[in-house]
Coordinates of C-alpha atoms in Angstrom, one line a residue:
M1 CA 56.8 111.6 -22.8
A2 CA 56.4 112.1 -26.6
I3 CA 52.9 112.9 -27.7
A4 CA 51.5 111.7 -31.1
F5 CA 50.3 114.7 -33.2
S6 CA 47.1 114.0 -35.2
P7 CA 46.4 115.9 -38.4
F8 CA 42.8 116.0 -37.2
L9 CA 43.9 118.3 -34.5
F10 CA 45.4 120.6 -37.1
L11 CA 42.3 120.5 -39.2
L12 CA 40.1 121.2 -36.2
F13 CA 42.3 124.1 -35.3
A14 CA 42.1 125.5 -38.8
A15 CA 38.3 125.3 -38.8
T16 CA 37.9 126.9 -35.4
A17 CA 40.7 129.0 -34.1
L18 CA 41.2 130.6 -37.5
G19 CA 37.5 131.1 -38.1
E20 CA 34.3 129.1 -38.7
P21 CA 34.6 126.4 -41.3
G22 CA 32.4 126.4 -44.3
L23 CA 29.7 123.8 -45.0
I24 CA 29.5 121.0 -47.6
G25 CA 26.2 119.7 -49.0
V26 CA 25.2 117.6 -52.0
N27 CA 22.5 118.0 -54.6
Y28 CA 20.2 115.0 -54.8
G29 CA 18.9 115.0 -58.3
R30 CA 16.6 112.3 -59.5
I31 CA 16.3 112.5 -63.3
A32 CA 17.0 108.8 -63.7
D33 CA 15.2 105.5 -63.8
N34 CA 17.7 103.4 -61.9
L35 CA 18.3 105.2 -58.6
P36 CA 18.0 103.5 -55.2
P37 CA 14.8 104.3 -53.1
P38 CA 14.9 107.4 -50.9
D39 CA 15.3 105.4 -47.7
K40 CA 18.5 103.7 -49.1
V41 CA 19.7 107.1 -50.2
V42 CA 19.3 108.4 -46.6
D43 CA 21.4 105.4 -45.4
L44 CA 24.1 106.3 -47.9
L45 CA 24.2 109.9 -46.9
K46 CA 24.6 108.9 -43.2
Q47 CA 27.4 106.4 -44.1
Q48 CA 29.3 109.2 -45.9
G49 CA 28.8 111.8 -43.2
I50 CA 26.7 114.0 -45.5
D51 CA 24.3 116.0 -43.4
R52 CA 23.1 118.7 -46.0
I53 CA 21.3 118.1 -49.2
K54 CA 19.4 120.1 -51.8
V55 CA 16.6 118.7 -53.9
Y56 CA 14.7 120.0 -56.9
D57 CA 11.1 119.5 -55.7
T58 CA 9.1 118.4 -52.6
D59 CA 8.7 114.7 -53.3
A60 CA 6.7 113.1 -50.5
A61 CA 8.8 109.9 -50.5
V62 CA 12.1 111.9 -50.2
L63 CA 10.8 114.2 -47.4
T64 CA 9.4 111.2 -45.5
A65 CA 12.6 109.3 -45.8
L66 CA 14.5 112.3 -44.4
S67 CA 12.3 112.5 -41.3
N68 CA 14.3 112.3 -38.1
S69 CA 17.5 111.8 -40.0
N70 CA 19.1 115.0 -38.8
I71 CA 20.0 115.8 -42.5
S72 CA 19.2 119.4 -43.4
I73 CA 17.5 119.9 -46.8
V74 CA 16.8 122.7 -49.2
V75 CA 13.6 122.1 -51.1
A76 CA 12.4 123.7 -54.3
L77 CA 9.4 125.2 -55.9
S78 CA 9.9 124.3 -59.5
N79 CA 9.9 126.7 -62.4
D80 CA 6.6 125.4 -63.8
L81 CA 4.9 126.5 -60.5
L82 CA 6.2 130.1 -60.6
S83 CA 3.3 131.6 -62.4
S84 CA 0.8 130.1 -60.0
A85 CA 2.8 131.1 -57.0
A86 CA 3.2 134.6 -58.3
A87 CA -0.5 135.1 -59.1
D88 CA -2.2 133.9 -55.9
S89 CA -1.0 133.8 -52.3
S90 CA -3.6 131.1 -51.6
F91 CA -1.6 128.8 -53.9
T92 CA 1.6 129.3 -51.8
D93 CA -0.5 129.0 -48.6
N94 CA -1.6 125.5 -49.7
W95 CA 1.9 124.7 -51.0
V96 CA 3.6 125.6 -47.8
Q97 CA 1.0 123.8 -45.8
S98 CA 1.1 120.5 -47.8
K99 CA 4.8 120.5 -48.8
I100 CA 6.5 122.2 -45.8
S101 CA 4.6 122.4 -42.6
N102 CA 3.3 118.8 -42.9
Y103 CA 6.9 117.5 -42.7
Y104 CA 8.7 120.2 -40.6
P105 CA 10.4 120.0 -38.1
A106 CA 10.9 116.2 -38.2
T107 CA 12.3 116.8 -41.7
K108 CA 14.9 119.5 -41.3
I109 CA 13.8 121.9 -44.1
N110 CA 16.0 125.0 -43.9
A111 CA 15.4 126.8 -47.2
V112 CA 13.1 127.0 -50.2
A113 CA 14.7 127.5 -53.6
V114 CA 12.0 129.4 -55.6
G115 CA 12.7 128.3 -59.2
N116 CA 16.1 127.3 -60.6
E117 CA 18.2 129.5 -62.9
V118 CA 15.0 131.3 -63.9
F119 CA 16.8 133.9 -66.0
V120 CA 17.7 131.2 -68.6
D121 CA 14.4 129.4 -68.4
P122 CA 13.1 129.0 -72.0
N123 CA 9.6 129.5 -70.7
N124 CA 10.2 133.1 -69.8
T125 CA 9.3 132.8 -66.1
T126 CA 11.6 135.7 -64.9
N127 CA 8.7 138.1 -64.3
F128 CA 7.1 135.7 -62.0
L129 CA 10.1 135.2 -59.7
I130 CA 10.0 138.1 -57.3
P131 CA 6.2 137.9 -56.7
A132 CA 6.5 134.2 -56.2
M133 CA 9.4 134.6 -53.6
K134 CA 7.4 137.2 -51.7
N135 CA 4.3 135.0 -51.6
V136 CA 6.2 131.9 -50.4
Y137 CA 7.8 134.0 -47.7
S138 CA 4.4 135.4 -46.6
S139 CA 3.0 131.9 -46.5
L140 CA 5.8 130.8 -44.3
Q141 CA 5.0 133.7 -42.0
K142 CA 1.5 132.5 -41.7
Y143 CA 2.8 129.2 -40.3
N144 CA 5.5 130.9 -38.3
L145 CA 8.2 129.3 -40.3
H146 CA 9.9 132.4 -41.8
D147 CA 12.6 132.6 -39.2
S148 CA 13.6 128.9 -39.6
I149 CA 13.3 128.5 -43.4
K150 CA 15.0 130.9 -45.8
V151 CA 13.7 131.8 -49.2
S152 CA 16.0 132.4 -52.2
S153 CA 16.5 131.5 -55.8
P154 CA 19.5 129.9 -57.5
I155 CA 21.0 132.0 -60.3
A156 CA 23.5 130.9 -62.9
L157 CA 26.7 132.9 -63.6
T158 CA 25.2 133.8 -66.9
A159 CA 23.3 136.5 -65.0
L160 CA 26.6 138.4 -65.0
A161 CA 27.5 140.8 -67.8
S162 CA 31.2 140.7 -66.6
S163 CA 33.1 138.2 -64.4
Y164 CA 36.7 138.9 -65.4
P165 CA 38.6 140.4 -63.9
T166 CA 36.8 139.5 -60.7
S167 CA 36.6 143.1 -59.5
S168 CA 34.7 144.1 -62.7
G169 CA 31.8 141.7 -61.8
S170 CA 28.5 143.2 -62.8
F171 CA 25.0 141.9 -63.5
K172 CA 23.4 142.1 -67.0
P173 CA 21.8 145.6 -67.3
D174 CA 18.4 144.3 -68.4
L175 CA 18.1 142.2 -65.2
I176 CA 19.1 144.8 -62.7
E177 CA 16.0 146.9 -62.2
P178 CA 13.3 144.3 -63.0
V179 CA 14.6 141.5 -60.9
I180 CA 18.2 141.7 -59.4
K181 CA 17.7 144.7 -57.2
P182 CA 14.2 143.6 -55.9
M183 CA 15.7 140.1 -55.2
L184 CA 18.7 141.5 -53.3
D185 CA 16.4 143.8 -51.4
F186 CA 14.2 140.9 -50.5
L187 CA 17.2 138.8 -49.4
H188 CA 18.6 141.7 -47.3
R189 CA 15.2 142.3 -45.7
T190 CA 14.5 138.7 -44.8
E191 CA 18.2 138.0 -43.8
S192 CA 18.5 135.3 -46.5
Y193 CA 21.3 134.6 -48.9
L194 CA 21.8 134.6 -52.7
M195 CA 21.9 131.1 -54.2
V196 CA 24.5 130.8 -57.0
N197 CA 25.3 128.0 -59.3
A198 CA 29.0 128.2 -60.3
Y199 CA 30.8 125.8 -62.6
P200 CA 34.5 126.5 -63.3
F201 CA 34.4 123.5 -65.6
F202 CA 32.3 125.4 -68.2
A203 CA 34.8 128.3 -68.2
Y204 CA 37.8 126.0 -68.5
A205 CA 36.3 123.8 -71.2
A206 CA 35.6 127.0 -73.3
N207 CA 39.0 128.6 -72.6
S208 CA 41.4 125.8 -71.9
D209 CA 44.1 127.6 -74.0
Q210 CA 43.9 130.5 -71.6
I211 CA 42.9 129.0 -68.2
S212 CA 45.3 126.8 -66.3
L213 CA 43.9 123.4 -65.4
D214 CA 45.6 123.6 -62.0
Y215 CA 43.9 126.9 -61.4
A216 CA 40.5 125.4 -62.2
L217 CA 41.1 122.3 -60.0
F218 CA 42.4 124.0 -56.9
R219 CA 45.8 122.5 -57.5
E220 CA 49.2 124.2 -56.9
N221 CA 49.6 127.2 -59.2
S222 CA 51.2 130.6 -59.3
G223 CA 47.9 132.4 -58.9
V224 CA 46.1 135.2 -60.8
V225 CA 46.3 138.8 -59.6
D226 CA 43.2 140.9 -60.1
P227 CA 44.4 144.2 -61.6
G228 CA 41.4 146.1 -60.2
N229 CA 41.8 145.3 -56.5
G230 CA 45.2 143.7 -56.2
L231 CA 43.9 140.5 -54.7
K232 CA 45.5 137.2 -55.7
Y233 CA 43.4 134.2 -56.6
F234 CA 44.5 130.6 -56.6
S235 CA 41.3 129.0 -57.8
L236 CA 38.8 129.9 -60.6
F237 CA 36.0 129.0 -58.2
E238 CA 36.9 131.7 -55.7
A239 CA 37.3 134.2 -58.6
Q240 CA 33.8 133.4 -59.8
V241 CA 32.2 133.7 -56.4
D242 CA 33.9 137.0 -55.8
A243 CA 32.7 138.2 -59.2
V244 CA 29.2 137.8 -57.8
Y245 CA 30.1 139.6 -54.7
A246 CA 31.6 142.4 -56.7
A247 CA 28.4 142.7 -58.8
M248 CA 26.3 142.9 -55.6
M249 CA 28.7 145.5 -54.1
A250 CA 28.3 147.6 -57.3
L251 CA 24.6 147.8 -56.5
K252 CA 25.4 148.7 -52.8
Y253 CA 24.3 145.3 -51.4
D254 CA 27.4 144.5 -49.4
D255 CA 25.8 142.4 -46.7
V256 CA 24.1 139.6 -48.6
K257 CA 25.9 136.3 -48.3
V258 CA 26.5 134.0 -51.3
V259 CA 25.9 130.3 -51.0
V260 CA 27.0 128.1 -53.9
T261 CA 24.0 125.8 -54.4
E262 CA 25.6 123.9 -57.4
T263 CA 29.1 123.2 -58.5
G264 CA 30.8 120.2 -59.8
W265 CA 33.0 118.6 -62.5
P266 CA 32.0 115.7 -64.8
S267 CA 33.8 112.4 -64.8
I268 CA 33.0 111.7 -68.4
G269 CA 32.4 114.0 -71.4
E270 CA 32.5 114.3 -75.1
E271 CA 35.6 115.2 -77.1
K272 CA 34.8 118.9 -77.1
E273 CA 34.2 118.9 -73.3
V274 CA 37.9 119.5 -72.5
G275 CA 38.9 118.4 -69.1
A276 CA 36.0 116.0 -68.3
S277 CA 37.6 113.0 -66.6
K278 CA 37.3 111.0 -63.5
E279 CA 40.7 112.2 -62.3
N280 CA 39.8 115.9 -62.8
A281 CA 36.4 115.4 -61.2
A282 CA 38.1 113.9 -58.1
S283 CA 40.6 116.7 -58.0
Y284 CA 38.0 119.4 -58.3
N285 CA 35.5 118.1 -55.8
G286 CA 38.0 116.7 -53.4
N287 CA 40.1 119.9 -53.3
L288 CA 37.0 122.0 -53.0
V289 CA 35.8 120.1 -50.0
R290 CA 39.3 120.4 -48.4
R291 CA 39.2 124.2 -49.1
V292 CA 35.8 124.7 -47.7
L293 CA 36.3 122.6 -44.5
T294 CA 39.7 124.0 -43.6
G295 CA 39.6 127.4 -45.1
K296 CA 37.6 130.6 -44.6
G297 CA 36.1 132.9 -47.2
T298 CA 37.2 134.2 -50.5
P299 CA 39.8 136.9 -51.0
L300 CA 37.1 139.6 -51.3
R301 CA 35.1 138.2 -48.4
P302 CA 37.6 136.4 -46.1
E303 CA 35.3 136.6 -43.1
D304 CA 32.4 134.8 -44.8
P305 CA 33.0 131.0 -44.7
L306 CA 32.2 129.2 -48.0
D307 CA 29.0 127.1 -48.0
V308 CA 28.8 124.8 -51.0
F309 CA 26.5 122.1 -52.5
L310 CA 28.3 119.7 -54.8
F311 CA 26.5 118.5 -57.9
A312 CA 25.5 115.8 -57.8
L313 CA 24.9 112.7 -55.6
F314 CA 24.3 110.3 -58.5
N315 CA 24.9 110.0 -62.2
E316 CA 21.4 110.7 -63.7
N317 CA 20.9 108.6 -66.9
Q318 CA 17.8 110.5 -68.2
K319 CA 19.3 114.0 -68.1
P320 CA 19.2 115.6 -71.6
G321 CA 22.2 117.3 -73.2
P322 CA 25.8 116.3 -73.8
T323 CA 27.4 113.3 -72.1
S324 CA 28.8 115.3 -69.2
E325 CA 25.2 116.1 -68.0
R326 CA 24.7 112.4 -67.1
N327 CA 28.1 112.1 -65.4
Y328 CA 28.4 114.6 -62.6
G329 CA 27.6 112.0 -59.9
L330 CA 29.8 111.2 -56.9
F331 CA 28.1 107.8 -56.8
Y332 CA 26.8 105.3 -59.4
P333 CA 23.1 104.3 -59.0
N334 CA 24.3 101.1 -57.3
E335 CA 25.8 103.3 -54.6
E336 CA 29.4 102.6 -55.5
E337 CA 31.7 105.6 -55.5
V338 CA 32.6 107.1 -58.9
Y339 CA 35.8 108.3 -57.2
Q340 CA 36.8 108.8 -53.6
I341 CA 36.7 112.3 -51.9
P342 CA 36.4 113.4 -48.3
F343 CA 33.2 114.8 -47.1
T344 CA 34.2 115.6 -43.5
L345 CA 37.2 116.8 -41.4
A346 CA 37.5 113.2 -40.1
D347 CA 37.7 112.0 -43.7
M348 CA 40.5 114.5 -44.4
A349 CA 42.4 113.5 -41.3
S350 CA 42.4 109.9 -42.5
E351 CA 44.0 111.0 -45.7
T352 CA 47.2 112.0 -43.8
P353 CA 49.1 109.4 -41.7
T354 CA 49.7 110.5 -38.1
P355 CA 53.3 111.4 -37.3
V356 CA 54.4 110.0 -34.0
N357 CA 57.3 111.0 -31.7
G358 CA 58.3 113.9 -34.0
S359 CA 58.7 111.7 -37.1
K360 CA 57.4 113.2 -40.3
A361 CA 54.3 111.9 -42.0
Q362 CA 55.0 109.1 -44.5
V363 CA 53.1 110.5 -47.4
P364 CA 54.2 111.2 -50.9
P365 CA 55.4 114.8 -51.3
S366 CA 54.0 117.1 -54.0
K367 CA 55.6 116.7 -57.4
G368 CA 58.6 119.1 -57.6
D369 CA 59.7 121.6 -54.9
T370 CA 56.9 123.5 -53.3
W371 CA 56.7 125.9 -50.3
C372 CA 53.9 127.1 -48.0
V373 CA 53.7 130.9 -47.5
A374 CA 51.4 133.3 -45.7
N375 CA 48.8 135.4 -47.5
G376 CA 50.0 139.0 -46.9
N377 CA 46.4 140.3 -47.4
A378 CA 45.1 138.2 -44.4
A379 CA 44.2 139.8 -41.1
A380 CA 47.2 140.2 -38.8
E381 CA 45.2 138.5 -36.0
K382 CA 44.7 135.4 -38.1
L383 CA 48.4 135.3 -39.2
R384 CA 49.4 135.6 -35.6
E385 CA 47.1 132.7 -34.5
G386 CA 48.5 130.5 -37.3
L387 CA 52.1 131.5 -36.4
D388 CA 51.6 130.7 -32.8
Y389 CA 50.0 127.4 -33.6
A390 CA 52.7 126.3 -36.1
C391 CA 55.6 127.2 -33.7
G392 CA 53.7 125.7 -30.7
E393 CA 51.4 122.7 -30.9
G394 CA 52.2 122.2 -34.6
G395 CA 55.8 121.5 -33.9
A396 CA 57.4 123.7 -36.6
D397 CA 61.1 124.5 -36.3
C398 CA 60.9 128.2 -35.6
H399 CA 64.4 128.8 -34.3
A400 CA 65.5 130.6 -37.4
I401 CA 63.0 133.4 -36.9
Q402 CA 64.1 134.2 -33.3
P403 CA 65.9 137.5 -32.7
G404 CA 69.5 137.3 -33.9
S405 CA 68.9 134.2 -36.0
T406 CA 69.3 133.8 -39.7
C407 CA 65.7 134.4 -40.7
Y408 CA 64.7 137.0 -38.1
N409 CA 65.0 139.7 -40.8
P410 CA 62.8 141.0 -42.3
N411 CA 61.1 141.3 -39.0
S412 CA 57.6 141.2 -40.3
L413 CA 54.5 139.1 -39.4
E414 CA 54.1 137.9 -43.0
A415 CA 57.8 136.8 -43.3
H416 CA 57.8 135.0 -39.9
A417 CA 54.4 133.4 -40.5
S418 CA 55.6 132.2 -43.9
Y419 CA 58.7 130.6 -42.5
A420 CA 56.7 128.9 -39.7
F421 CA 53.9 127.7 -42.1
N422 CA 56.5 126.3 -44.5
S423 CA 58.3 124.5 -41.7
Y424 CA 55.1 122.8 -40.7
Y425 CA 54.2 122.0 -44.3
Q426 CA 57.5 120.4 -45.0
K427 CA 57.6 118.4 -41.8
M428 CA 54.2 117.1 -42.7
G429 CA 55.5 115.8 -46.0
R430 CA 53.7 118.5 -48.0
A431 CA 50.5 116.5 -47.4
S432 CA 47.2 117.8 -48.7
G433 CA 45.5 120.0 -46.1
T434 CA 48.7 121.1 -44.3
C435 CA 49.1 124.5 -46.0
Y436 CA 45.7 126.1 -45.2
F437 CA 45.9 127.5 -41.7
G438 CA 42.3 128.6 -41.9
G439 CA 42.7 130.1 -45.3
V440 CA 45.7 132.4 -44.6
A441 CA 48.3 130.3 -46.3
Y442 CA 48.9 128.8 -49.8
V443 CA 51.3 126.7 -51.8
V444 CA 53.8 128.3 -54.2
T445 CA 56.2 126.6 -56.7
Q446 CA 59.0 129.2 -56.6
P447 CA 61.3 129.7 -53.6
P448 CA 59.9 132.4 -51.2
L449 CA 62.0 135.6 -51.1
Y450 CA 62.2 137.2 -47.6
G451 CA 65.6 138.9 -47.3
N452 CA 68.4 136.4 -47.3
C453 CA 66.4 133.7 -45.6
E454 CA 66.3 130.3 -47.3
F455 CA 63.2 128.2 -46.9
P456 CA 63.7 124.5 -46.5
T457 CA 61.9 122.1 -49.0
G458 CA 62.1 119.0 -46.8
Y459 CA 63.4 117.5 -43.5

């Protein structure tokens, strides 16, 4: 009896058998005068399957609305409170008691962001950051919440002195001793993570003559090889994240995880804001979600799944700055989508029609000929798992890589996995999400070269 194969099974396989999936959250900013009330926002989050959010304060109405919602939340102690939090532990005791413990655990607070991009705060609050973080942590200890609620602080990529090539990533020298090292030491000691705000849009808009738009939007591209470590990158986002990891490794902090607490792409911008459009915003955020939910880590840290918070839930009409600042939202204030993207594996599965009885998916193929190949830098165990899946449950045609067949040579795991991955990818109509295999495969636009083997481009 023929069995229907669901893309959801593939996605579930990619997110489990090949490693833990990453997590997607959304920033819920409220610098606007036309947003729905918090209880309506919670309903919207539930409808969309969004179960992680980050806010920029500890607003009572928001925390109350989230009670018993099973939505995890990162709250913030704002920059204007840093000096008070740094100066007096009784201030943080009262803050934790009134803003955290009064709501927890009914409201699933799982982290406190102490300040936001403090290093670029015009009010010069950098010197208050580390004492404030320590006092917040000590106050959480007094309420026995320190094991459940992490303490960190979001930094902007401007904290880096160098980010290209990725392997040269380094922090600005004037920040290292006063604040970066003490922060990383604190995060290591408390088993927390570094919060990073990363926006490929800014880098692309400033260097659109040098950076490929496909590279910035997670679309098919030939990749960029880092001359320092030989790793190949297929997205600017991953290169930026790894630049932060490289900067931490240079300071001997190899075991602190990075969580991207802000990233996004504007749907509208001014003329000088190159690349700001609804189409590009949908590509960036949608492809990022697909990458996070079906992939693993970055090339430099493949075993660390990506955890990402998109910016932002709504367009915020009172944000200052250029037009783009008011147009990062996934939703309009009336709760209509600005554009449609998936938020869950189930959403991704619904993007790809289900093949039945061995027929290929009826989805539009990628523009031009494309192939799916294995990442030769991936762990052999993960390549083997992907190969076994593709040739087994995935239904790829693997006859050509059997002993004595046309594509058996070269007899290497990378070559055989590439053939199997590509067979699956082609049979699935080159649909989005079918060339991930848990982050050990990627799409190329040139025919793969493995001996004399010819890779098919369609069935």
